[in-house]
Amino acid sequence: MTRRTPLFDLHQKLGARIVDFGGWDMPLQYGSQIAEHHAVRHVAGVFDVSHMCVVDLKGARVRAFLLGLLANDIGKLKAPGKALYGCMLNEGGGVIDDLIVYWLDESWFRAVVNAGTRDKDLAWMRQHAAQFGVEIVERTDLAMLAVQGPEARGKAASLLSPAGATDALALDAFFGREIDGWFVSRTGYTGEDGFEIMLPAAQAQRVWQALNSAGVVSCGLGARDTLRLEAGMSLYGSDMDESTHPFESGLAWTVALEPREREFIGRKALEAIRARGLQRKLVGLLLEGRGVLRSHQKVLVPEGGEGEITSGTFSPTLERSIALARVPAAAGSSVQVDIRGKLHDARIVRPPFVRHGKPLVS
Amino acid sequence: MSQVPADLKYTKTHEWLRTLPDGTVEVGITDHAQHALGDLVFVEVPEAGRKLSAGDPFAVVESVKAASDVYSPLAGEVVIGNPALAAEPEAINSDAYGKGWLMRLRPAAGAPAPALLGAADYEKLIAEEGG
């Protein structure tokens, strides 16, 4: 039995092609996936991300709990409303999940975790929360919409009260706050500006339709994947999982080994890994010729050894194929990829491939 | 609803065939197939002169989502692969039975007649597949 979001009926009414995504019936696309992609790069699109799990973490010692739970340092948050992206690791340094955490007040943080990992994430959090007296509350009463694109903030703000719109448009990047009964944050997974909006499930369909009327295009998971890959953002389960650590997943920037006195789960393993030297790294690939890079294709490295593509697609913005690949650390500037039995040249580039509508590689 | 023109023949693997006045056969993928694949971004068509047996893969169509082989419904020799698809793979999405043709084939003399479907039977097939 697959699960459905509060928007499922509307997706069907809008003609979406529905697919099973991590046990959820989700819209893959409404019409052309490429048209949806371009709508986000050039105007605005809306995604149903209600399958992601919103978790409130409450208690007097919630900060101490999160300092030990996350590989990124919650102490970096200097103002209420600020968000932090990071990984929850196991003792071996493997990635249990990547998540965003918002600091709402000193006894209330809010996390957003992936749909496919929600059960194990909640179990892991509860296991470690007990000793801090932290309460873990799943917010299944909320729907979540991602409104993304250069015109997304203005169009979404037009649905708010005048005072609410002013507050929403004043949000700095990676900040969120309560506005008109919604939680609005200036975050996303597309490489464009925009908001993610958590709101009561009963309002979700009405708000989606109001966004459509304001010129925001309905977008499915297909476009979400090409957008995030162009933006060089990792996808849990493809680019990293419990068998890989952040240093070989392009996520070293989310690991805070300073201050050295902060103990967190996985720290000892990461320090040992770093002391031994990294064996593998996650890189961006740009296919030189025609064809499409796909996950699990083999990557041959001239410096020696083999790697594997973790995520690959056709980039609608660049009109060529791009990928993320885990390769031996010695890999230099070019590789060959085995696509259906033939070797194709690809160049190693530093992600992101596209940011704010502009190609960053050529 | 997928389009299924009445004047064409079809295969169970979602190719269509059109017999041209000179006796050659034009082959493509159906509207149902292009819809299932999604936006096409790359198409590899066969070289002229290539000899095919019935059931041989002769083309690769790649969408944003996946790569798929296309199979020749007939034995014969490739007359031409559609040269326009290299620059315009989306023609298969917008015009599967027209500009989206993949190859023209000269059927081998004396080859056994393949099991092809008429439009009504093909419609029944895709209805059973939920399409």
CSV table of C-alpha atoms in Angstrom, one decimal:
chain,number,residue,atom,x,y,z
A,1,MET,CA,0.0,0.0,0.0
A,2,THR,CA,1.6,3.3,-1.1
A,3,ARG,CA,1.1,6.5,0.8
A,4,ARG,CA,-0.5,9.6,-0.6
A,5,THR,CA,0.0,13.3,0.1
A,6,PRO,CA,-2.8,15.7,0.7
A,7,LEU,CA,-2.4,16.9,-2.9
A,8,PHE,CA,-2.8,13.4,-4.5
A,9,ASP,CA,-6.4,14.1,-5.9
A,10,LEU,CA,-5.3,17.4,-7.4
A,11,HIS,CA,-2.3,15.8,-9.1
A,12,GLN,CA,-4.6,13.3,-10.7
A,13,LYS,CA,-7.0,16.0,-11.8
A,14,LEU,CA,-4.1,17.9,-13.3
A,15,GLY,CA,-3.2,14.9,-15.4
A,16,ALA,CA,0.0,14.0,-13.7
A,17,ARG,CA,1.7,10.7,-14.4
A,18,ILE,CA,1.9,9.1,-10.9
A,19,VAL,CA,4.9,6.9,-9.9
A,20,ASP,CA,5.8,5.0,-6.7
A,21,PHE,CA,8.6,7.0,-5.1
A,22,GLY,CA,9.9,5.5,-1.9
A,23,GLY,CA,6.5,4.0,-1.1
A,24,TRP,CA,4.6,7.2,-2.0
A,25,ASP,CA,2.3,7.8,-5.0
A,26,MET,CA,4.0,11.0,-6.4
A,27,PRO,CA,3.7,13.0,-9.6
A,28,LEU,CA,6.5,12.4,-12.1
A,29,GLN,CA,5.4,15.0,-14.6
A,30,TYR,CA,2.2,16.8,-15.6
A,31,GLY,CA,3.2,17.3,-19.3
A,32,SER,CA,6.7,17.7,-20.5
A,33,GLN,CA,9.4,17.2,-17.9
A,34,ILE,CA,11.7,19.5,-19.8
A,35,ALA,CA,9.1,22.3,-20.0
A,36,GLU,CA,8.7,22.0,-16.2
A,37,HIS,CA,12.4,22.2,-15.8
A,38,HIS,CA,12.7,25.4,-17.9
A,39,ALA,CA,9.7,27.0,-16.1
A,40,VAL,CA,11.7,26.8,-12.8
A,41,ARG,CA,14.9,28.1,-14.4
A,42,HIS,CA,13.1,31.0,-16.1
A,43,VAL,CA,9.9,31.8,-14.2
A,44,ALA,CA,8.5,29.7,-11.3
A,45,GLY,CA,7.3,26.1,-10.6
A,46,VAL,CA,5.7,24.4,-7.6
A,47,PHE,CA,6.6,20.9,-6.3
A,48,ASP,CA,4.7,18.7,-3.8
A,49,VAL,CA,7.3,17.7,-1.3
A,50,SER,CA,4.8,16.7,1.4
A,51,HIS,CA,6.2,13.2,1.3
A,52,MET,CA,9.3,14.5,3.1
A,53,CYS,CA,9.0,14.2,6.9
A,54,VAL,CA,8.7,17.3,9.1
A,55,VAL,CA,9.8,16.6,12.6
A,56,ASP,CA,9.6,19.0,15.6
A,57,LEU,CA,12.3,18.5,18.2
A,58,LYS,CA,11.3,19.9,21.6
A,59,GLY,CA,12.8,20.2,25.0
A,60,ALA,CA,15.1,22.2,27.2
A,61,ARG,CA,18.2,20.3,26.1
A,62,VAL,CA,17.4,20.1,22.4
A,63,ARG,CA,20.5,22.1,21.4
A,64,ALA,CA,22.8,19.6,23.3
A,65,PHE,CA,21.0,16.7,21.6
A,66,LEU,CA,21.5,18.2,18.1
A,67,LEU,CA,25.1,19.1,18.8
A,68,GLY,CA,25.8,15.4,19.2
A,69,LEU,CA,23.4,14.1,16.5
A,70,LEU,CA,24.6,16.1,13.5
A,71,ALA,CA,28.0,16.2,11.7
A,72,ASN,CA,27.4,19.9,11.0
A,73,ASP,CA,27.6,22.2,14.0
A,74,ILE,CA,24.2,23.5,15.2
A,75,GLY,CA,26.3,26.2,17.0
A,76,LYS,CA,26.7,27.9,13.6
A,77,LEU,CA,23.1,29.0,13.9
A,78,LYS,CA,23.3,32.5,15.4
A,79,ALA,CA,19.8,33.8,14.9
A,80,PRO,CA,16.3,32.3,15.3
A,81,GLY,CA,14.8,31.1,12.0
A,82,LYS,CA,18.2,30.2,10.5
A,83,ALA,CA,18.5,26.8,8.8
A,84,LEU,CA,21.4,24.4,8.7
A,85,TYR,CA,22.0,21.6,6.2
A,86,GLY,CA,23.9,18.6,7.4
A,87,CYS,CA,24.2,14.8,7.8
A,88,MET,CA,23.2,12.4,10.5
A,89,LEU,CA,25.9,9.8,10.7
A,90,ASN,CA,26.3,6.3,12.1
A,91,GLU,CA,29.2,5.4,14.4
A,92,GLY,CA,31.2,4.4,11.3
A,93,GLY,CA,30.8,7.7,9.6
A,94,GLY,CA,28.2,6.4,7.1
A,95,VAL,CA,25.4,8.7,6.2
A,96,ILE,CA,22.0,7.8,7.8
A,97,ASP,CA,20.4,10.8,6.1
A,98,ASP,CA,20.9,14.4,5.1
A,99,LEU,CA,18.5,16.9,6.5
A,100,ILE,CA,17.8,20.6,7.2
A,101,VAL,CA,17.3,21.8,10.7
A,102,TYR,CA,15.7,25.2,11.6
A,103,TRP,CA,16.3,26.9,14.9
A,104,LEU,CA,12.8,28.2,16.0
A,105,ASP,CA,13.5,28.9,19.6
A,106,GLU,CA,15.9,27.6,22.3
A,107,SER,CA,13.6,24.6,23.1
A,108,TRP,CA,12.2,24.0,19.6
A,109,PHE,CA,14.1,23.0,16.4
A,110,ARG,CA,12.4,21.6,13.3
A,111,ALA,CA,14.0,19.1,11.0
A,112,VAL,CA,13.0,18.0,7.5
A,113,VAL,CA,14.2,14.5,6.5
A,114,ASN,CA,13.9,12.4,3.4
A,115,ALA,CA,10.7,10.3,2.7
A,116,GLY,CA,12.5,7.0,2.0
A,117,THR,CA,14.4,7.2,5.3
A,118,ARG,CA,11.8,8.6,7.7
A,119,ASP,CA,11.2,5.4,9.7
A,120,LYS,CA,14.9,4.7,10.4
A,121,ASP,CA,15.5,8.4,11.0
A,122,LEU,CA,12.8,8.7,13.6
A,123,ALA,CA,14.0,5.5,15.3
A,124,TRP,CA,17.5,6.8,15.4
A,125,MET,CA,16.5,10.2,16.7
A,126,ARG,CA,14.3,8.7,19.4
A,127,GLN,CA,17.0,6.4,20.5
A,128,HIS,CA,19.4,9.3,21.1
A,129,ALA,CA,16.8,11.8,22.3
A,130,ALA,CA,15.8,9.9,25.3
A,131,GLN,CA,18.8,10.8,27.4
A,132,PHE,CA,18.2,14.5,26.6
A,133,GLY,CA,14.5,14.4,27.4
A,134,VAL,CA,13.8,15.6,23.9
A,135,GLU,CA,10.4,15.0,22.4
A,136,ILE,CA,10.2,14.0,18.7
A,137,VAL,CA,7.0,15.0,17.0
A,138,GLU,CA,6.2,14.0,13.4
A,139,ARG,CA,4.1,16.8,11.8
A,140,THR,CA,1.9,14.7,9.6
A,141,ASP,CA,-0.7,17.5,9.8
A,142,LEU,CA,1.5,19.6,7.5
A,143,ALA,CA,1.8,19.6,3.7
A,144,MET,CA,4.9,21.0,2.1
A,145,LEU,CA,5.2,22.9,-1.2
A,146,ALA,CA,8.5,24.0,-2.8
A,147,VAL,CA,8.0,27.1,-4.9
A,148,GLN,CA,11.1,27.7,-7.0
A,149,GLY,CA,12.4,30.0,-9.7
A,150,PRO,CA,13.4,33.6,-10.3
A,151,GLU,CA,9.8,34.8,-9.9
A,152,ALA,CA,8.8,32.3,-7.3
A,153,ARG,CA,9.1,34.5,-4.2
A,154,GLY,CA,7.0,37.3,-5.6
A,155,LYS,CA,4.3,35.0,-6.9
A,156,ALA,CA,4.1,33.1,-3.6
A,157,ALA,CA,4.1,36.3,-1.5
A,158,SER,CA,1.1,37.5,-3.5
A,159,LEU,CA,-1.0,34.8,-1.7
A,160,LEU,CA,-0.1,36.3,1.7
A,161,SER,CA,-1.5,39.2,3.7
A,162,PRO,CA,0.2,42.6,2.9
A,163,ALA,CA,2.2,42.4,6.2
A,164,GLY,CA,2.9,38.7,5.6
A,165,ALA,CA,4.2,39.3,2.1
A,166,THR,CA,6.5,42.0,3.4
A,167,ASP,CA,7.9,39.6,6.0
A,168,ALA,CA,8.3,36.8,3.5
A,169,LEU,CA,10.1,38.9,1.0
A,170,ALA,CA,12.4,40.2,3.7
A,171,LEU,CA,13.7,36.7,4.5
A,172,ASP,CA,17.4,36.2,3.9
A,173,ALA,CA,18.6,33.0,2.2
A,174,PHE,CA,18.4,29.9,4.4
A,175,PHE,CA,16.0,31.6,6.9
A,176,GLY,CA,12.4,30.7,7.7
A,177,ARG,CA,9.6,32.0,9.9
A,178,GLU,CA,5.9,31.7,10.7
A,179,ILE,CA,3.9,33.9,8.4
A,180,ASP,CA,0.1,33.9,8.3
A,181,GLY,CA,-0.1,30.4,9.9
A,182,TRP,CA,2.4,29.0,7.4
A,183,PHE,CA,6.1,28.3,8.0
A,184,VAL,CA,7.9,29.9,5.0
A,185,SER,CA,11.6,29.4,4.4
A,186,ARG,CA,13.9,30.7,1.7
A,187,THR,CA,15.4,27.3,0.8
A,188,GLY,CA,15.1,24.8,-2.0
A,189,TYR,CA,16.6,22.0,-4.0
A,190,THR,CA,16.8,23.5,-7.5
A,191,GLY,CA,19.6,26.0,-7.6
A,192,GLU,CA,17.1,28.8,-8.0
A,193,ASP,CA,15.7,31.3,-5.4
A,194,GLY,CA,12.4,30.5,-3.9
A,195,PHE,CA,10.5,29.3,-0.8
A,196,GLU,CA,9.6,26.1,0.8
A,197,ILE,CA,6.2,26.4,2.5
A,198,MET,CA,4.9,24.2,5.3
A,199,LEU,CA,1.1,24.7,5.7
A,200,PRO,CA,-1.9,22.9,7.2
A,201,ALA,CA,-2.7,19.9,4.9
A,202,ALA,CA,-6.3,21.1,4.4
A,203,GLN,CA,-5.1,24.3,2.7
A,204,ALA,CA,-2.6,22.6,0.3
A,205,GLN,CA,-4.9,22.1,-2.7
A,206,ARG,CA,-6.3,25.6,-2.6
A,207,VAL,CA,-2.8,27.1,-2.3
A,208,TRP,CA,-1.5,25.0,-5.2
A,209,GLN,CA,-4.3,26.2,-7.4
A,210,ALA,CA,-3.8,29.8,-6.4
A,211,LEU,CA,-0.1,29.4,-7.3
A,212,ASN,CA,-1.1,28.0,-10.7
A,213,SER,CA,-3.4,31.0,-11.2
A,214,ALA,CA,-0.5,33.3,-10.4
A,215,GLY,CA,1.6,31.7,-13.2
A,216,VAL,CA,3.5,29.1,-11.1
A,217,VAL,CA,3.8,25.9,-13.2
A,218,SER,CA,3.0,22.4,-11.6
A,219,CYS,CA,6.3,20.4,-11.6
A,220,GLY,CA,6.9,16.8,-10.9
A,221,LEU,CA,9.7,14.7,-9.4
A,222,GLY,CA,11.3,14.3,-12.9
A,223,ALA,CA,12.0,18.0,-13.2
A,224,ARG,CA,13.0,18.1,-9.5
A,225,ASP,CA,15.8,15.6,-10.2
A,226,THR,CA,17.2,17.3,-13.3
A,227,LEU,CA,17.1,20.7,-11.5
A,228,ARG,CA,18.9,19.4,-8.4
A,229,LEU,CA,21.5,17.6,-10.4
A,230,GLU,CA,22.3,20.7,-12.5
A,231,ALA,CA,22.6,22.5,-9.1
A,232,GLY,CA,25.1,19.8,-8.0
A,233,MET,CA,23.0,18.8,-5.0
A,234,SER,CA,23.3,15.3,-3.6
A,235,LEU,CA,20.4,12.9,-3.5
A,236,TYR,CA,20.2,10.5,-0.5
A,237,GLY,CA,20.2,6.8,-1.6
A,238,SER,CA,21.9,7.6,-4.9
A,239,ASP,CA,24.9,9.8,-4.2
A,240,MET,CA,25.4,8.8,-0.5
A,241,ASP,CA,24.0,6.3,1.9
A,242,GLU,CA,25.2,4.4,5.0
A,243,SER,CA,28.0,2.7,3.1
A,244,THR,CA,29.6,6.0,2.2
A,245,HIS,CA,30.9,8.9,4.3
A,246,PRO,CA,30.5,12.6,3.7
A,247,PHE,CA,34.1,13.2,2.5
A,248,GLU,CA,33.6,10.9,-0.5
A,249,SER,CA,30.1,12.2,-1.1
A,250,GLY,CA,30.8,15.9,-1.9
A,251,LEU,CA,29.6,16.8,1.6
A,252,ALA,CA,32.9,17.6,3.4
A,253,TRP,CA,31.6,21.2,3.6
A,254,THR,CA,28.8,20.0,5.9
A,255,VAL,CA,31.2,18.3,8.4
A,256,ALA,CA,32.3,20.6,11.2
A,257,LEU,CA,35.4,19.1,12.9
A,258,GLU,CA,36.0,22.5,14.6
A,259,PRO,CA,35.5,23.2,17.4
A,260,ARG,CA,37.4,20.1,18.3
A,261,GLU,CA,35.7,19.6,21.7
A,262,ARG,CA,32.3,19.0,20.1
A,263,GLU,CA,31.6,15.3,20.2
A,264,PHE,CA,29.2,14.0,17.6
A,265,ILE,CA,28.2,10.5,16.4
A,266,GLY,CA,30.6,9.5,13.7
A,267,ARG,CA,33.3,11.9,14.6
A,268,LYS,CA,36.0,9.4,15.6
A,269,ALA,CA,35.4,7.4,12.4
A,270,LEU,CA,35.7,10.6,10.2
A,271,GLU,CA,38.9,11.6,12.0
A,272,ALA,CA,40.4,8.2,11.3
A,273,ILE,CA,39.3,8.3,7.7
A,274,ARG,CA,40.9,11.7,7.2
A,275,ALA,CA,44.1,10.6,8.9
A,276,ARG,CA,44.4,7.6,6.5
A,277,GLY,CA,43.8,9.8,3.5
A,278,LEU,CA,40.8,9.8,1.2
A,279,GLN,CA,40.5,6.9,-1.3
A,280,ARG,CA,37.5,8.2,-3.3
A,281,LYS,CA,35.8,11.5,-4.2
A,282,LEU,CA,32.5,12.6,-5.7
A,283,VAL,CA,33.0,14.7,-8.9
A,284,GLY,CA,30.9,16.2,-11.6
A,285,LEU,CA,31.0,14.8,-15.1
A,286,LEU,CA,30.2,16.5,-18.4
A,287,LEU,CA,29.8,14.1,-21.3
A,288,GLU,CA,31.8,15.3,-24.3
A,289,GLY,CA,29.6,13.8,-27.0
A,290,ARG,CA,26.1,12.6,-27.4
A,291,GLY,CA,24.3,10.1,-25.1
A,292,VAL,CA,23.0,10.1,-21.6
A,293,LEU,CA,25.0,9.3,-18.4
A,294,ARG,CA,23.0,7.1,-16.0
A,295,SER,CA,23.5,5.9,-12.4
A,296,HIS,CA,25.6,2.7,-12.0
A,297,GLN,CA,27.5,3.2,-15.3
A,298,LYS,CA,31.2,2.3,-14.9
A,299,VAL,CA,33.8,5.1,-15.0
A,300,LEU,CA,37.3,4.3,-16.2
A,301,VAL,CA,40.0,6.6,-14.7
A,302,PRO,CA,43.3,7.0,-16.7
A,303,GLU,CA,45.2,7.6,-13.5
A,304,GLY,CA,44.2,4.0,-12.5
A,305,GLY,CA,41.1,2.4,-11.1
A,306,GLU,CA,37.4,2.6,-11.7
A,307,GLY,CA,34.5,4.5,-10.4
A,308,GLU,CA,30.7,4.6,-10.8
A,309,ILE,CA,28.1,7.2,-11.7
A,310,THR,CA,25.9,7.8,-8.8
A,311,SER,CA,23.4,10.2,-10.5
A,312,GLY,CA,23.2,11.0,-14.2
A,313,THR,CA,20.8,12.7,-16.5
A,314,PHE,CA,20.3,14.9,-19.5
A,315,SER,CA,20.7,18.5,-18.5
A,316,PRO,CA,17.9,20.6,-20.2
A,317,THR,CA,19.8,23.8,-19.5
A,318,LEU,CA,23.2,22.7,-21.0
A,319,GLU,CA,21.5,20.4,-23.6
A,320,ARG,CA,24.1,17.7,-22.8
A,321,SER,CA,24.5,15.0,-20.3
A,322,ILE,CA,25.8,15.6,-16.8
A,323,ALA,CA,26.5,13.3,-13.8
A,324,LEU,CA,27.9,12.9,-10.3
A,325,ALA,CA,30.3,10.0,-10.0
A,326,ARG,CA,32.3,8.5,-7.2
A,327,VAL,CA,35.9,7.9,-8.5
A,328,PRO,CA,39.4,7.2,-7.2
A,329,ALA,CA,40.8,10.2,-5.4
A,330,ALA,CA,43.7,10.3,-8.0
A,331,ALA,CA,41.3,11.0,-10.9
A,332,GLY,CA,42.4,14.2,-12.8
A,333,SER,CA,40.6,16.0,-15.5
A,334,SER,CA,39.0,13.4,-17.7
A,335,VAL,CA,37.5,9.9,-17.6
A,336,GLN,CA,35.8,7.4,-19.9
A,337,VAL,CA,32.3,6.1,-19.2
A,338,ASP,CA,30.9,2.8,-20.3
A,339,ILE,CA,27.5,3.5,-21.8
A,340,ARG,CA,25.8,0.4,-23.0
A,341,GLY,CA,29.1,-1.3,-23.8
A,342,LYS,CA,30.8,1.6,-25.5
A,343,LEU,CA,33.4,4.0,-24.0
A,344,HIS,CA,32.6,7.7,-24.1
A,345,ASP,CA,34.8,10.6,-23.0
A,346,ALA,CA,33.7,12.8,-20.1
A,347,ARG,CA,35.3,15.7,-18.4
A,348,ILE,CA,35.6,16.2,-14.7
A,349,VAL,CA,34.1,19.4,-13.5
A,350,ARG,CA,33.3,21.0,-10.2
A,351,PRO,CA,29.5,21.1,-9.5
A,352,PRO,CA,27.2,23.0,-9.6
A,353,PHE,CA,26.7,22.9,-13.4
A,354,VAL,CA,24.0,25.6,-13.3
A,355,ARG,CA,23.1,28.2,-10.8
A,356,HIS,CA,20.4,30.9,-11.0
A,357,GLY,CA,19.6,30.0,-14.6
A,358,LYS,CA,23.2,30.4,-15.7
A,359,PRO,CA,25.5,27.6,-17.0
A,360,LEU,CA,28.7,27.4,-15.0
A,361,VAL,CA,30.4,24.9,-17.2
A,362,SER,CA,30.8,24.7,-21.0
B,1,MET,CA,-5.6,8.9,-25.0
B,2,SER,CA,-2.9,7.7,-27.3
B,3,GLN,CA,-3.3,8.0,-31.1
B,4,VAL,CA,-3.5,4.8,-33.1
B,5,PRO,CA,-3.9,5.6,-36.8
B,6,ALA,CA,-6.1,3.0,-38.6
B,7,ASP,CA,-3.9,2.7,-41.7
B,8,LEU,CA,-0.7,1.5,-39.9
B,9,LYS,CA,0.4,-1.9,-38.6
B,10,TYR,CA,1.8,-2.4,-35.1
B,11,THR,CA,3.9,-4.7,-33.0
B,12,LYS,CA,3.6,-5.9,-29.4
B,13,THR,CA,6.8,-4.0,-28.6
B,14,HIS,CA,5.2,-0.7,-29.7
B,15,GLU,CA,6.7,-0.1,-33.1
B,16,TRP,CA,4.5,1.0,-36.1
B,17,LEU,CA,5.0,0.2,-39.8
B,18,ARG,CA,3.9,2.0,-42.9
B,19,THR,CA,4.3,0.4,-46.3
B,20,LEU,CA,5.4,3.1,-48.8
B,21,PRO,CA,4.4,3.1,-52.5
B,22,ASP,CA,7.9,1.9,-53.5
B,23,GLY,CA,7.5,-1.2,-51.3
B,24,THR,CA,9.9,-0.1,-48.6
B,25,VAL,CA,8.6,0.0,-45.0
B,26,GLU,CA,8.8,3.0,-42.7
B,27,VAL,CA,9.2,2.1,-39.0
B,28,GLY,CA,8.8,4.2,-35.8
B,29,ILE,CA,7.6,4.0,-32.2
B,30,THR,CA,4.0,4.6,-31.4
B,31,ASP,CA,2.4,7.5,-29.7
B,32,HIS,CA,1.8,5.3,-26.6
B,33,ALA,CA,5.5,4.4,-26.5
B,34,GLN,CA,6.7,8.0,-26.8
B,35,HIS,CA,4.3,9.0,-24.0
B,36,ALA,CA,5.6,6.3,-21.7
B,37,LEU,CA,9.2,7.3,-22.4
B,38,GLY,CA,8.7,11.0,-21.8
B,39,ASP,CA,10.8,13.8,-23.4
B,40,LEU,CA,13.3,12.3,-25.9
B,41,VAL,CA,16.7,13.8,-25.8
B,42,PHE,CA,18.9,11.4,-27.9
B,43,VAL,CA,18.2,9.0,-30.8
B,44,GLU,CA,20.6,6.7,-32.5
B,45,VAL,CA,19.3,5.5,-36.0
B,46,PRO,CA,20.8,2.8,-38.1
B,47,GLU,CA,23.3,3.2,-41.0
B,48,ALA,CA,22.0,2.7,-44.6
B,49,GLY,CA,22.8,-0.8,-45.8
B,50,ARG,CA,22.7,-2.5,-42.5
B,51,LYS,CA,21.1,-6.0,-42.7
B,52,LEU,CA,18.5,-6.8,-40.0
B,53,SER,CA,16.8,-9.9,-38.9
B,54,ALA,CA,13.3,-9.7,-37.5
B,55,GLY,CA,13.6,-8.8,-33.8
B,56,ASP,CA,17.1,-7.2,-34.1
B,57,PRO,CA,17.5,-3.9,-32.1
B,58,PHE,CA,18.1,-1.2,-34.8
B,59,ALA,CA,17.7,2.0,-32.9
B,60,VAL,CA,18.2,3.5,-29.4
B,61,VAL,CA,15.8,6.1,-28.1
B,62,GLU,CA,16.8,7.9,-24.9
B,63,SER,CA,14.5,10.0,-22.8
B,64,VAL,CA,15.4,12.0,-19.8
B,65,LYS,CA,14.4,8.9,-17.8
B,66,ALA,CA,15.7,5.9,-19.7
B,67,ALA,CA,17.3,4.4,-22.8
B,68,SER,CA,15.4,1.9,-24.8
B,69,ASP,CA,16.1,-0.3,-27.8
B,70,VAL,CA,13.8,-0.4,-30.7
B,71,TYR,CA,13.3,-3.7,-32.5
B,72,SER,CA,12.9,-4.3,-36.2
B,73,PRO,CA,9.6,-6.0,-37.0
B,74,LEU,CA,10.9,-7.3,-40.3
B,75,ALA,CA,14.0,-8.9,-41.8
B,76,GLY,CA,15.6,-6.6,-44.5
B,77,GLU,CA,18.1,-4.0,-45.3
B,78,VAL,CA,18.1,-0.4,-44.0
B,79,VAL,CA,17.5,2.1,-46.8
B,80,ILE,CA,17.9,5.1,-44.5
B,81,GLY,CA,17.8,6.1,-40.9
B,82,ASN,CA,15.9,9.4,-40.2
B,83,PRO,CA,18.7,12.0,-40.4
B,84,ALA,CA,16.6,14.8,-38.8
B,85,LEU,CA,16.3,13.1,-35.4
B,86,ALA,CA,19.9,13.8,-34.4
B,87,ALA,CA,19.1,17.5,-34.1
B,88,GLU,CA,15.5,17.1,-33.3
B,89,PRO,CA,14.8,14.0,-31.1
B,90,GLU,CA,11.6,15.7,-29.8
B,91,ALA,CA,10.0,15.1,-33.2
B,92,ILE,CA,9.2,11.7,-31.9
B,93,ASN,CA,7.2,13.2,-29.0
B,94,SER,CA,5.4,15.7,-31.1
B,95,ASP,CA,4.8,13.7,-34.3
B,96,ALA,CA,5.5,10.0,-33.6
B,97,TYR,CA,3.8,8.8,-36.9
B,98,GLY,CA,5.2,11.5,-39.1
B,99,LYS,CA,8.4,13.4,-38.6
B,100,GLY,CA,9.4,11.0,-35.9
B,101,TRP,CA,10.0,8.0,-38.2
B,102,LEU,CA,13.2,6.0,-37.4
B,103,MET,CA,14.1,4.1,-40.5
B,104,ARG,CA,13.0,2.9,-43.9
B,105,LEU,CA,13.6,-0.7,-44.6
B,106,ARG,CA,13.6,-2.8,-47.8
B,107,PRO,CA,12.0,-6.1,-46.7
B,108,ALA,CA,14.0,-9.3,-47.5
B,109,ALA,CA,12.5,-11.3,-50.3
B,110,GLY,CA,10.9,-14.5,-49.2
B,111,ALA,CA,11.1,-13.7,-45.5
B,112,PRO,CA,8.2,-15.2,-43.5
B,113,ALA,CA,5.4,-12.7,-42.9
B,114,PRO,CA,5.7,-11.3,-39.4
B,115,ALA,CA,2.9,-11.4,-36.8
B,116,LEU,CA,1.7,-7.8,-36.9
B,117,LEU,CA,-1.3,-6.2,-35.2
B,118,GLY,CA,-4.0,-4.0,-36.8
B,119,ALA,CA,-5.0,-0.8,-35.2
B,120,ALA,CA,-7.9,-2.3,-33.3
B,121,ASP,CA,-5.8,-5.1,-31.8
B,122,TYR,CA,-3.0,-2.6,-30.9
B,123,GLU,CA,-5.5,-0.4,-29.1
B,124,LYS,CA,-6.7,-3.4,-27.2
B,125,LEU,CA,-3.1,-4.2,-26.2
B,126,ILE,CA,-2.3,-0.7,-24.8
B,127,ALA,CA,-5.7,-0.6,-23.1
B,128,GLU,CA,-4.7,-3.8,-21.3
B,129,GLU,CA,-1.3,-2.2,-20.4
B,130,GLY,CA,-3.2,0.8,-18.9
B,131,GLY,CA,-2.5,3.3,-21.5
